[in-house]
XYZ file of C-alpha atoms in Angstrom:
715
model
C 8.989 39.099 -37.920
C 8.400 42.705 -36.769
C 8.888 42.376 -33.031
C 7.969 46.039 -32.451
C 4.300 45.183 -32.867
C 4.133 42.663 -30.013
C 3.310 45.388 -27.455
C 1.346 48.491 -28.479
C 0.678 51.558 -26.325
C -2.553 53.501 -26.825
C -3.430 56.594 -24.790
C -7.186 57.026 -24.359
C -8.969 60.362 -24.080
C -9.711 59.606 -20.421
C -5.936 59.419 -19.800
C -5.819 55.658 -19.353
C -2.976 53.929 -21.190
C -3.824 50.584 -22.786
C -0.926 48.238 -23.519
C -2.108 45.638 -26.027
C -0.193 42.355 -26.276
C -0.295 40.725 -29.705
C 2.702 38.665 -30.809
C 2.565 38.816 -34.620
C 2.173 35.621 -36.569
C 1.470 33.551 -33.463
C -1.772 32.040 -32.206
C -0.630 32.369 -28.600
C 1.096 35.258 -26.888
C 4.408 34.111 -25.418
C 7.060 36.299 -23.826
C 10.416 36.467 -25.583
C 13.686 37.966 -24.371
C 13.789 40.380 -27.316
C 10.534 41.980 -26.150
C 12.361 43.487 -23.177
C 13.558 46.557 -25.123
C 10.059 47.305 -26.363
C 8.413 46.903 -22.960
C 10.972 49.210 -21.362
C 10.321 51.824 -24.047
C 6.589 51.660 -23.311
C 7.172 51.916 -19.558
C 9.437 54.931 -20.130
C 6.699 56.637 -22.181
C 4.166 55.943 -19.425
C 6.436 57.365 -16.717
C 7.101 60.523 -18.745
C 3.420 61.211 -19.442
C 2.325 62.913 -16.216
C -1.280 63.215 -17.437
C -1.871 59.471 -17.361
C -4.148 58.175 -14.584
C -3.682 54.437 -15.009
C -2.523 51.548 -17.227
C -4.292 48.441 -18.520
C -2.484 45.401 -19.955
C -4.765 43.413 -22.277
C -4.353 40.836 -25.050
C -5.540 41.163 -28.631
C -5.666 37.380 -28.988
C -9.176 35.882 -28.940
C -8.513 33.174 -26.371
C -5.330 33.899 -24.389
C -3.731 36.653 -22.328
C -0.151 35.352 -22.251
C 0.350 31.591 -22.345
C 3.838 31.744 -20.832
C 7.408 32.452 -21.805
C 8.936 31.122 -25.013
C 10.603 27.872 -23.919
C 13.111 28.174 -26.775
C 14.803 30.983 -24.830
C 15.876 28.483 -22.189
C 17.178 26.028 -24.742
C 19.419 28.718 -26.202
C 21.184 29.143 -22.844
C 24.448 27.210 -22.710
C 25.206 27.698 -19.025
C 23.372 28.144 -15.743
C 24.692 31.717 -15.627
C 23.030 32.544 -18.961
C 19.707 31.100 -17.776
C 20.041 32.977 -14.494
C 20.610 36.230 -16.407
C 17.436 35.518 -18.377
C 15.497 35.213 -15.126
C 17.006 38.424 -13.762
C 15.948 40.273 -16.905
C 12.386 39.049 -16.424
C 12.448 40.020 -12.748
C 13.674 43.527 -13.580
C 10.964 44.174 -16.167
C 8.250 42.962 -13.771
C 9.723 45.178 -11.045
C 9.546 48.195 -13.363
C 5.876 47.480 -14.110
C 5.093 47.162 -10.411
C 6.981 50.393 -9.639
C 4.816 52.548 -11.936
C 3.346 55.373 -9.831
C -0.160 54.978 -11.275
C -2.546 51.995 -10.998
C -1.709 49.112 -13.334
C -4.442 46.554 -14.128
C -4.141 43.211 -15.916
C -7.265 42.476 -17.981
C -7.184 38.714 -18.418
C -9.113 36.557 -20.860
C -8.049 33.011 -21.708
C -4.821 31.339 -20.663
C -2.713 33.373 -18.235
C 0.128 31.008 -17.465
C 3.760 31.055 -16.415
C 5.343 34.346 -17.440
C 1.864 35.604 -18.279
C 0.717 35.215 -14.692
C 3.984 36.709 -13.460
C 3.182 39.763 -15.606
C -0.299 39.904 -14.083
C 1.152 39.522 -10.571
C 3.421 42.513 -11.217
C 0.321 44.631 -11.899
C -1.487 46.237 -8.967
C -4.884 44.675 -9.801
C -6.185 41.796 -11.889
C -9.573 41.366 -13.572
C -10.464 38.229 -15.513
C -13.388 36.999 -17.564
C -15.829 34.346 -16.446
C -15.162 32.401 -19.654
C -14.263 28.707 -19.456
C -11.073 29.424 -21.424
C -9.734 31.635 -18.643
C -7.243 29.799 -16.435
C -4.395 31.125 -14.300
C -1.378 29.134 -13.185
C 2.376 28.695 -12.894
C 3.112 25.379 -14.665
C 6.923 25.736 -14.792
C 7.408 22.733 -12.483
C 6.083 20.541 -15.307
C 9.169 21.562 -17.288
C 11.505 20.903 -14.376
C 11.745 24.629 -13.612
C 10.313 27.236 -11.249
C 8.820 30.654 -12.036
C 11.781 32.894 -12.807
C 10.295 36.391 -13.149
C 9.244 36.958 -9.551
C 6.350 34.520 -9.326
C 7.759 32.613 -6.365
C 7.857 35.832 -4.341
C 4.734 37.727 -5.413
C 2.265 34.826 -5.382
C 2.605 33.783 -1.695
C 2.325 37.409 -0.583
C -0.876 37.767 -2.575
C -2.704 34.486 -1.873
C -0.870 33.026 1.138
C 1.616 30.219 1.643
C -0.619 27.169 1.301
C -2.309 28.248 -1.947
C 0.990 29.390 -3.460
C 2.723 26.117 -2.579
C -0.072 24.085 -4.144
C -0.028 26.139 -7.345
C 3.738 26.283 -7.812
C 4.557 22.712 -6.713
C 1.861 21.074 -8.849
C 1.327 23.545 -11.681
C -2.360 23.641 -10.732
C -4.428 26.034 -12.833
C -7.265 28.044 -11.305
C -10.457 28.940 -13.117
C -11.927 32.406 -12.787
C -14.098 31.819 -9.709
C -11.376 29.811 -7.993
C -8.905 32.619 -8.654
C -11.340 35.167 -7.212
C -11.880 33.082 -4.070
C -8.125 32.656 -3.621
C -7.540 36.400 -3.993
C -5.505 35.939 -7.158
C -7.871 38.233 -9.076
C -9.907 41.156 -7.768
C -12.929 40.881 -10.055
C -14.572 38.495 -12.521
C -16.597 40.005 -15.371
C -18.159 38.972 -18.697
C -15.769 39.109 -21.631
C -17.828 41.835 -23.293
C -17.019 44.381 -20.562
C -13.473 43.287 -19.673
C -11.715 46.371 -21.023
C -14.327 48.769 -19.648
C -14.112 47.212 -16.172
C -10.309 47.286 -16.244
C -10.302 50.948 -17.301
C -12.653 51.864 -14.447
C -10.406 50.083 -11.960
C -7.337 51.813 -13.402
C -8.991 55.168 -12.668
C -9.147 54.331 -8.964
C -6.324 54.755 -6.482
C -3.703 52.026 -6.272
C -5.126 49.325 -4.014
C -3.591 48.705 -0.618
C -1.952 45.343 0.004
C -4.579 42.616 0.155
C -5.311 41.334 3.639
C -4.864 37.564 3.698
C -7.490 35.274 5.263
C -6.992 34.497 8.948
C -5.733 30.980 8.197
C -3.068 32.249 5.809
C -1.987 34.969 8.265
C -1.559 32.322 10.960
C 0.485 30.150 8.602
C 2.756 33.108 7.839
C 4.136 33.107 11.401
C 7.625 31.590 11.835
C 6.574 28.446 13.732
C 3.573 27.680 11.551
C 5.559 28.480 8.416
C 8.300 26.031 9.390
C 5.677 23.359 9.974
C 4.015 24.063 6.605
C 7.300 23.757 4.722
C 8.310 20.656 6.677
C 5.034 18.942 5.807
C 5.232 20.110 2.186
C 8.769 18.743 1.880
C 7.710 15.363 3.246
C 4.687 15.186 0.957
C 6.761 16.256 -2.049
C 9.386 13.571 -1.399
C 6.665 10.930 -1.149
C 5.256 12.049 -4.483
C 8.437 12.696 -6.479
C 10.827 10.159 -4.879
C 13.603 12.654 -5.514
C 13.198 12.357 -9.286
C 12.156 15.982 -9.812
C 14.753 18.408 -8.368
C 12.583 21.442 -9.181
C 10.164 20.574 -6.365
C 12.840 20.793 -3.667
C 14.234 24.033 -5.099
C 10.754 25.590 -5.163
C 10.355 24.923 -1.447
C 13.788 26.384 -0.697
C 13.194 29.522 -2.749
C 9.758 30.244 -1.291
C 11.010 29.685 2.223
C 14.017 31.953 1.612
C 11.814 34.789 0.423
C 9.342 34.518 3.279
C 11.997 34.131 5.973
C 14.628 36.598 4.735
C 12.732 39.069 2.574
C 11.927 39.479 -1.102
C 15.414 40.657 -2.086
C 16.921 37.371 -0.922
C 13.962 35.551 -2.465
C 14.498 37.078 -5.904
C 18.202 36.228 -5.748
C 17.422 32.627 -4.815
C 14.744 32.394 -7.528
C 17.037 33.543 -10.344
C 19.894 31.309 -9.195
C 17.626 28.263 -8.890
C 16.074 28.947 -12.302
C 19.504 29.004 -13.932
C 20.671 25.812 -12.258
C 17.440 23.905 -12.907
C 17.503 24.855 -16.599
C 20.726 22.873 -16.961
C 19.496 19.686 -15.233
C 18.921 16.568 -17.348
C 15.425 16.314 -15.842
C 14.410 19.750 -17.140
C 15.953 19.074 -20.540
C 14.015 15.809 -20.779
C 10.739 17.414 -19.700
C 11.217 20.231 -22.189
C 11.894 17.667 -24.917
C 8.540 16.040 -24.130
C 6.876 19.468 -24.316
C 8.353 20.198 -27.745
C 7.671 16.672 -29.015
C 4.021 16.770 -27.949
C 3.643 20.188 -29.589
C 5.057 18.787 -32.826
C 2.805 15.724 -32.676
C -0.253 17.938 -32.221
C 0.706 19.849 -35.367
C 1.398 16.689 -37.387
C -1.468 16.051 -39.861
C -0.657 12.334 -39.926
C -0.788 12.059 -43.708
C -0.257 14.158 -46.809
C -3.940 14.657 -47.587
C -6.815 16.999 -46.795
C -9.051 15.636 -44.019
C -12.778 15.286 -44.607
C -15.181 17.624 -42.768
C -16.464 16.275 -39.456
C -20.068 17.106 -38.578
C -21.201 14.078 -36.553
C -20.014 10.732 -35.218
C -21.301 7.377 -34.021
C -20.132 4.799 -31.484
C -20.850 1.065 -31.639
C -21.011 -0.357 -28.108
C -22.169 1.345 -24.923
C -19.706 -0.240 -22.493
C -16.966 1.471 -20.520
C -14.909 2.371 -23.600
C -17.900 3.244 -25.769
C -19.364 5.452 -23.061
C -16.036 7.240 -22.601
C -15.621 7.779 -26.346
C -19.149 9.196 -26.623
C -18.433 11.530 -23.705
C -15.259 13.068 -25.179
C -16.924 13.327 -28.599
C -19.704 15.469 -27.130
C -17.775 17.368 -24.439
C -14.462 17.959 -26.215
C -15.169 17.808 -29.959
C -18.699 19.240 -29.504
C -19.945 16.793 -32.155
C -23.342 15.086 -32.101
C -22.721 11.409 -31.341
C -25.157 8.497 -31.611
C -24.552 5.220 -29.765
C -25.644 1.828 -31.061
C -25.857 -1.103 -28.664
C -27.717 -4.418 -28.840
C -29.133 -3.813 -25.360
C -30.989 -0.725 -24.032
C -28.964 -1.129 -20.833
C -25.813 -0.383 -22.828
C -27.311 2.886 -24.050
C -28.407 3.795 -20.526
C -24.956 2.984 -19.176
C -23.272 5.256 -21.709
C -25.689 8.118 -21.053
C -25.317 7.721 -17.285
C -21.525 7.688 -17.656
C -21.584 11.027 -19.467
C -24.130 12.516 -17.064
C -22.025 11.661 -14.028
C -18.850 13.132 -15.533
C -20.594 16.326 -16.664
C -22.501 16.741 -13.414
C -19.231 16.396 -11.515
C -17.900 19.330 -13.563
C -20.965 21.371 -12.604
C -20.484 20.600 -8.904
C -16.863 21.697 -9.182
C -18.002 24.853 -11.010
C -15.973 24.009 -14.090
C -19.045 24.362 -16.287
C -22.584 25.675 -15.862
C -25.614 23.426 -15.609
C -26.774 24.759 -18.973
C -23.471 23.664 -20.552
C -23.882 20.205 -19.020
C -27.356 19.912 -20.491
C -26.330 21.130 -23.949
C -23.396 18.709 -24.096
C -25.515 15.800 -22.912
C -28.087 16.674 -25.570
C -25.440 15.895 -28.205
C -25.510 12.215 -27.159
C -28.298 9.894 -28.293
C -28.665 6.138 -28.542
C -30.588 3.319 -30.160
C -30.587 -0.448 -30.517
C -31.247 -0.200 -34.264
C -29.432 1.435 -37.163
C -31.597 4.541 -37.160
C -30.191 8.051 -37.464
C -26.800 6.891 -38.686
C -27.021 7.453 -42.429
C -24.965 10.660 -42.573
C -22.404 10.079 -39.815
C -18.873 11.018 -40.899
C -17.078 8.537 -38.656
C -18.112 5.549 -36.578
C -15.941 4.277 -33.744
C -16.376 0.616 -32.939
C -15.893 -0.380 -29.288
C -17.255 -3.942 -29.083
C -15.691 -7.175 -27.822
C -12.301 -8.317 -29.136
C -13.763 -10.808 -31.566
C -12.621 -10.680 -35.200
C -15.833 -12.090 -36.632
C -17.928 -9.592 -34.671
C -15.802 -6.659 -35.803
C -15.950 -7.771 -39.442
C -19.728 -7.937 -39.101
C -19.673 -4.385 -37.704
C -17.818 -3.246 -40.839
C -20.462 -4.862 -43.033
C -23.291 -3.284 -41.021
C -21.711 0.154 -41.258
C -21.209 -0.126 -45.009
C -24.871 -1.109 -45.363
C -26.374 1.527 -43.080
C -24.015 4.508 -43.116
C -22.994 7.026 -45.781
C -20.520 6.020 -48.517
C -17.933 8.425 -47.055
C -18.218 7.126 -43.448
C -14.910 6.118 -41.848
C -14.905 2.938 -39.749
C -12.489 3.294 -36.826
C -11.903 0.260 -34.609
C -10.913 0.637 -30.965
C -9.241 -2.759 -30.964
C -6.229 -3.212 -28.716
C -4.850 -6.347 -30.372
C -6.568 -7.467 -33.589
C -4.853 -6.521 -36.863
C -6.721 -3.744 -38.664
C -6.001 -5.428 -41.977
C -7.913 -8.501 -40.773
C -10.853 -6.362 -39.642
C -10.907 -4.730 -43.099
C -10.392 -8.025 -44.977
C -14.029 -8.386 -46.100
C -14.820 -4.674 -46.404
C -16.217 -3.178 -49.597
C -14.384 0.062 -48.817
C -11.215 -1.074 -46.979
C -9.595 2.301 -47.621
C -12.018 3.765 -45.049
C -11.162 1.275 -42.281
C -8.604 2.306 -39.660
C -7.656 1.607 -36.046
C -8.281 4.231 -33.353
C -7.006 2.774 -30.091
C -8.053 4.654 -26.946
C -6.696 3.988 -23.470
C -8.812 3.592 -20.349
C -10.272 5.679 -18.851
C -10.919 7.497 -22.120
C -11.691 10.875 -20.550
C -8.357 10.945 -18.679
C -5.774 9.246 -20.881
C -4.262 11.724 -23.368
C -2.959 9.302 -26.006
C -4.614 7.547 -28.940
C -2.898 5.221 -31.385
C -3.993 5.583 -34.999
C -3.406 2.410 -36.992
C -3.826 2.399 -40.770
C -3.590 -0.939 -42.549
C -1.894 -1.241 -45.940
C -5.049 -0.275 -47.802
C -6.114 2.683 -45.635
C -6.236 5.918 -47.636
C -4.264 9.022 -46.695
C -7.548 10.942 -46.443
C -8.839 8.466 -43.860
C -5.627 8.809 -41.831
C -5.717 12.620 -41.954
C -9.406 12.723 -41.001
C -8.898 10.343 -38.081
C -5.938 12.384 -36.828
C -8.097 15.505 -37.085
C -10.860 13.802 -35.083
C -8.416 12.664 -32.395
C -7.195 16.230 -31.931
C -10.774 17.514 -31.681
C -11.339 14.895 -28.969
C -8.496 16.529 -27.018
C -6.128 13.610 -27.607
C -2.505 13.383 -28.697
C -2.486 11.054 -31.723
C 0.436 8.833 -32.701
C 0.289 6.962 -36.015
C 1.653 3.407 -35.668
C 1.979 0.363 -37.918
C -0.580 -2.420 -38.115
C 1.458 -5.067 -36.310
C 0.462 -7.233 -33.332
C 0.155 -5.154 -30.170
C 0.724 -1.971 -32.173
C 3.225 0.045 -30.078
C 2.078 0.832 -26.547
C 0.747 -2.608 -25.620
C 3.681 -4.276 -27.307
C 6.250 -2.501 -25.087
C 3.988 -2.749 -22.036
C 3.456 -6.533 -22.185
C 7.087 -7.631 -21.546
C 7.334 -5.044 -18.754
C 4.299 -6.505 -16.967
C 5.327 -10.088 -17.741
C 8.684 -9.494 -16.081
C 6.935 -8.109 -13.005
C 4.904 -11.335 -12.881
C 8.104 -13.377 -13.040
C 9.605 -11.351 -10.204
C 6.428 -12.037 -8.221
C 6.774 -15.795 -8.699
C 10.379 -15.573 -7.487
C 9.261 -14.452 -4.039
C 9.116 -10.665 -4.223
C 5.985 -9.151 -2.691
C 3.342 -7.270 -4.678
C 3.934 -3.941 -2.967
C 7.736 -4.297 -3.138
C 7.556 -4.715 -6.920
C 5.139 -1.842 -7.443
C 7.057 0.468 -5.114
C 10.272 -0.291 -7.030
C 8.782 0.956 -10.295
C 7.056 3.931 -8.691
C 10.396 4.918 -7.189
C 11.892 4.586 -10.666
C 9.326 7.145 -11.849
C 6.180 5.394 -13.092
C 2.878 6.780 -11.718
C 1.797 3.286 -10.617
C 3.564 -0.053 -10.478
C 3.032 -2.762 -13.125
C 0.912 -5.010 -10.894
C -1.394 -2.203 -9.829
C -1.613 -1.107 -13.468
C -2.822 -4.576 -14.441
C -5.447 -4.371 -11.698
C -6.558 -0.946 -12.927
C -6.865 -2.029 -16.560
C -8.539 -5.284 -15.561
C -6.631 -8.560 -15.384
C -9.028 -10.215 -17.810
C -8.731 -7.324 -20.273
C -5.026 -6.669 -19.850
C -3.959 -10.247 -20.465
C -6.014 -10.885 -23.619
C -3.263 -9.493 -25.788
C -0.533 -11.822 -24.446
C -1.488 -14.851 -26.624
C -1.677 -12.581 -29.683
C 1.813 -11.255 -29.028
C 3.219 -14.673 -28.197
C 1.879 -16.070 -31.446
C 3.342 -13.149 -33.410
C 6.738 -12.760 -31.752
C 7.519 -15.959 -29.910
C 8.480 -17.046 -26.406
C 9.769 -13.709 -25.166
C 6.113 -12.686 -24.778
C 5.012 -15.766 -22.884
C 3.666 -15.040 -19.418
C 4.915 -17.003 -16.367
C 3.351 -20.454 -16.431
C -0.157 -20.651 -14.968
C 0.037 -17.428 -12.928
C -2.570 -15.492 -14.910
C -4.913 -18.455 -15.292
C -4.716 -19.097 -11.543
C -5.631 -15.482 -10.835
C -8.510 -15.390 -13.320
C -9.856 -18.795 -12.203
C -10.175 -17.307 -8.725
C -12.490 -14.615 -10.163
C -9.943 -11.850 -9.797
C -10.349 -9.107 -12.384
C -8.824 -6.193 -10.485
C -10.429 -2.986 -9.307
C -13.582 -3.489 -11.363
C -14.746 -6.435 -9.243
C -12.950 -5.390 -6.043
C -10.291 -8.105 -6.028
C -7.179 -8.737 -8.068
C -3.621 -8.672 -6.832
C -4.977 -6.038 -4.454
C -8.204 -5.970 -2.450
C -10.377 -2.887 -2.895
C -12.898 -1.381 -0.520
C -16.518 -1.151 -1.577
C -17.439 1.986 -3.505
C -17.921 4.902 -1.156
C -15.579 3.607 1.538
C -12.296 5.411 2.081
C -9.999 2.578 3.124
C -7.028 2.102 0.796
C -6.354 -0.870 -1.418
C -4.230 -3.592 0.186
C -2.117 -6.327 -1.422
C -3.980 -9.599 -0.989
C -1.722 -12.110 0.826
C -3.851 -14.951 -0.575
C -2.182 -14.327 -3.952
C 1.092 -15.899 -2.824
C -0.544 -19.208 -1.991
C -2.582 -19.049 -5.175
C 0.548 -18.825 -7.336
C 2.633 -21.044 -5.051
C 5.185 -18.374 -4.137
C 6.809 -17.586 -0.798
C 7.687 -14.012 0.066
C 11.442 -13.484 0.388
C 12.089 -9.947 -0.948
C 15.723 -10.687 -1.726
C 15.953 -8.378 -4.754
C 16.527 -4.654 -4.383
C 14.171 -2.056 -5.830
C 16.878 -1.117 -8.313
C 17.261 -4.735 -9.510
C 13.507 -5.141 -9.972
C 13.155 -1.841 -11.848
C 16.110 -2.666 -14.082
C 14.627 -6.014 -15.120
C 11.190 -4.628 -15.950
C 12.372 -1.456 -17.648
C 15.044 -3.189 -19.735
C 12.424 -5.546 -21.178
C 10.421 -2.480 -22.215
C 13.426 -0.679 -23.711
C 14.525 -3.699 -25.740
C 11.050 -4.066 -27.231
C 10.838 -0.323 -27.937
C 14.087 -0.573 -29.909
C 12.593 -3.437 -31.929
C 9.504 -1.325 -32.656
C 11.751 1.475 -33.869
C 13.749 -0.850 -36.090
C 10.591 -2.455 -37.541
C 9.071 1.000 -38.140
C 6.096 0.264 -35.926
C 6.545 3.900 -34.926
C 7.502 6.591 -37.420
C 10.140 8.213 -35.223
C 11.761 8.244 -31.797
C 9.617 11.298 -31.103
C 6.414 9.301 -31.547
C 7.839 6.452 -29.487
C 8.676 8.721 -26.574
C 5.291 10.473 -26.661
C 3.473 7.132 -26.919
C 5.273 5.714 -23.879
C 4.990 8.840 -21.700
C 1.352 9.639 -22.536
C 0.167 6.041 -22.966
C 1.715 4.178 -20.020
C 3.300 6.874 -17.875
C 6.945 6.201 -18.732
C 8.824 8.618 -16.425
C 8.606 12.052 -18.121
C 11.787 13.277 -16.415
C 13.656 10.647 -18.453
C 12.176 11.998 -21.696
C 10.728 8.687 -22.932
C 12.373 5.330 -23.681
C 14.413 6.558 -26.660
C 15.822 9.667 -24.997
C 16.540 7.533 -21.948
C 18.433 4.968 -24.032
C 20.351 7.802 -25.679
C 21.275 9.203 -22.268
C 22.559 5.790 -21.183
C 24.186 5.077 -24.527
C 23.360 2.093 -26.734
C 26.511 0.286 -25.633
C 25.480 0.549 -21.962
C 21.940 -0.663 -22.743
C 23.379 -3.646 -24.620
C 25.798 -4.413 -21.777
C 23.006 -4.394 -19.183
C 20.802 -6.606 -21.368
C 23.672 -9.068 -21.874
C 24.273 -9.217 -18.133
C 20.551 -9.874 -17.534
C 20.563 -12.502 -20.300
C 23.330 -14.405 -18.527
C 21.437 -14.338 -15.253
C 17.768 -14.643 -16.262
C 17.584 -16.067 -19.754
C 17.314 -15.433 -23.485
C 14.323 -13.098 -23.255
C 16.796 -10.311 -22.361
C 18.940 -10.856 -25.477
C 19.551 -7.376 -26.946
C 17.869 -6.908 -30.306
C 19.980 -6.545 -33.435
C 19.101 -2.865 -33.799
C 20.590 -2.013 -30.404
C 23.717 -4.077 -31.078
C 24.219 -2.279 -34.401
C 23.709 1.114 -32.752
C 26.218 0.242 -30.039
C 28.808 -0.856 -32.612
C 28.348 2.247 -34.782
C 27.876 4.762 -31.963
C 24.394 5.747 -33.164
C 21.613 7.374 -31.183
C 17.864 7.509 -31.657
C 17.803 11.319 -31.478
C 20.950 12.615 -33.242
C 20.565 16.395 -33.600
C 16.877 15.955 -32.736
C 16.385 13.823 -35.826
C 15.374 10.192 -35.968
C 18.270 7.762 -36.250
C 18.074 5.631 -39.367
C 19.421 2.094 -39.481
C 20.321 0.480 -42.785
């Protein structure tokens, strides 16, 4: 690759220098260490040309300015000192840009993230487009890092403490108008005049330091600043439970810079960057980043996908409505909904309207965009307007006979090439396709609720599914904005299969006298976004427990739920959040009071609260049940690789990202340690904890799931 072409200097007749960023052979601009020599050469040429009046940095890419730094640079560092040196190099280059004696303007269109925003912050002014693709942010915390090229010091001085803390601690990305309001950019213009507007600004005198809003100036005082950081530290601890060391370091570095000056701040930033890069949490988070990138590039099958021009959804319920919404809003495909009841159609249309209108109110999209996306969705109670749909996604009740009838209806009313994708969460795809005339075009496409928020989909081919059908379904999933994982057609597939024993164990702990909130807090402290009992409430107790009998029939007693607990809950009309009462009680819609564990549950399941088990003991029991089942799925080739298993668990059920997924976590513990813990739990709690043969073999042979980043193979 010719690295000299990544940055190009052009001197205009009006004496404005334009530095064009275009990393060759790459869709996205990312900053690499080897670009430093070239950038310095360009800066030297600019300094030596006394006729120049200003400089504009702009991207040649159609939809991004600079999407960040190349994460591979960090992985190549063997020590904290090497990573720290990398940060210092970035800081120095940004300092040289900022020190140019003439105005420097960043002309931003598309993603301006991480190192890209640090480059823009080093410029004297920033102009961005009003395009929906334009977002600005510092997402390094999501990789267990902090901005290492001056971002922790320049951002708070530009936008104030509170905005900077929110952006750096959460990785929050600002859209164009939000960035303008925050003072992050100086002007928002249409894409067509971006360069012209940036050139005009570069011809003006260097702007004076921006005056912060009154509130931010007040917060910058020593007393107020101490209070802000104290409150931020408390809030961060409540959210991270100490599992993400980057958050604490971010607070320390920002506070150092504001209290002791930018020189001390830059020193602290570089040192913290180097040390964080070596933490197991950052390594795990970076592994998830690389794995998800690989999954998104994976075609799923060795075949060319069919073209996708339109889609259909069978069923206008919660799942059907969500699927229709992402089809129109993300994939931009016309989608037609079929439901037996007009109310189902109305529900689905209302669901999409509310989500799109919320985006308008938040100024994420224009009203015209809302209307055009909603116009892509139509509905009917008859099979009219379906004849040329490329794919139909079935989202009806979990009834095998009904789904087989749906297959027959689609084959009778749709085009010969139409793919039938079932959103089943438990029924074998092979059974659904058993009576099909074209079984090669039947596949599973399992979404997670709520569809518009959950990033994962499981794609489940049965033995007769064609490679073309798999590739086309993977292509569709990506267009829907989802991360697709191809899994085998076995009971529970992958995600629900590893989730069920985890939740079942939480139910057993509940019957032993541990309180609802104690159990959930134990798993949240471990790193899950919500506890297992709250998760069951969120999914719906009636929905979430339907798969248990299927799994028990397929795999035996280890999947059996605690006797009578679920039936007792359901018989008391407890479905979870959707009807306001489950293990927790929920306030009526519109009221702000928080959910509360319902003490009536303990009497209902005949359990007395004792809370004799520690949070660590509870988490160990639940998590070990999940890990053991994940190892079985790996051994049975339910998943194609440890990579897919880790992505499925992190994106599908919120397995703690800082642990890298169940397989990286087991590798970090060591198979022998996992087996030893399971054997200890077996002795105390019963045979359901018996370590699977795959784990025992791995322990004996010293194998790992991710040796040299490749999938471990068991004979």
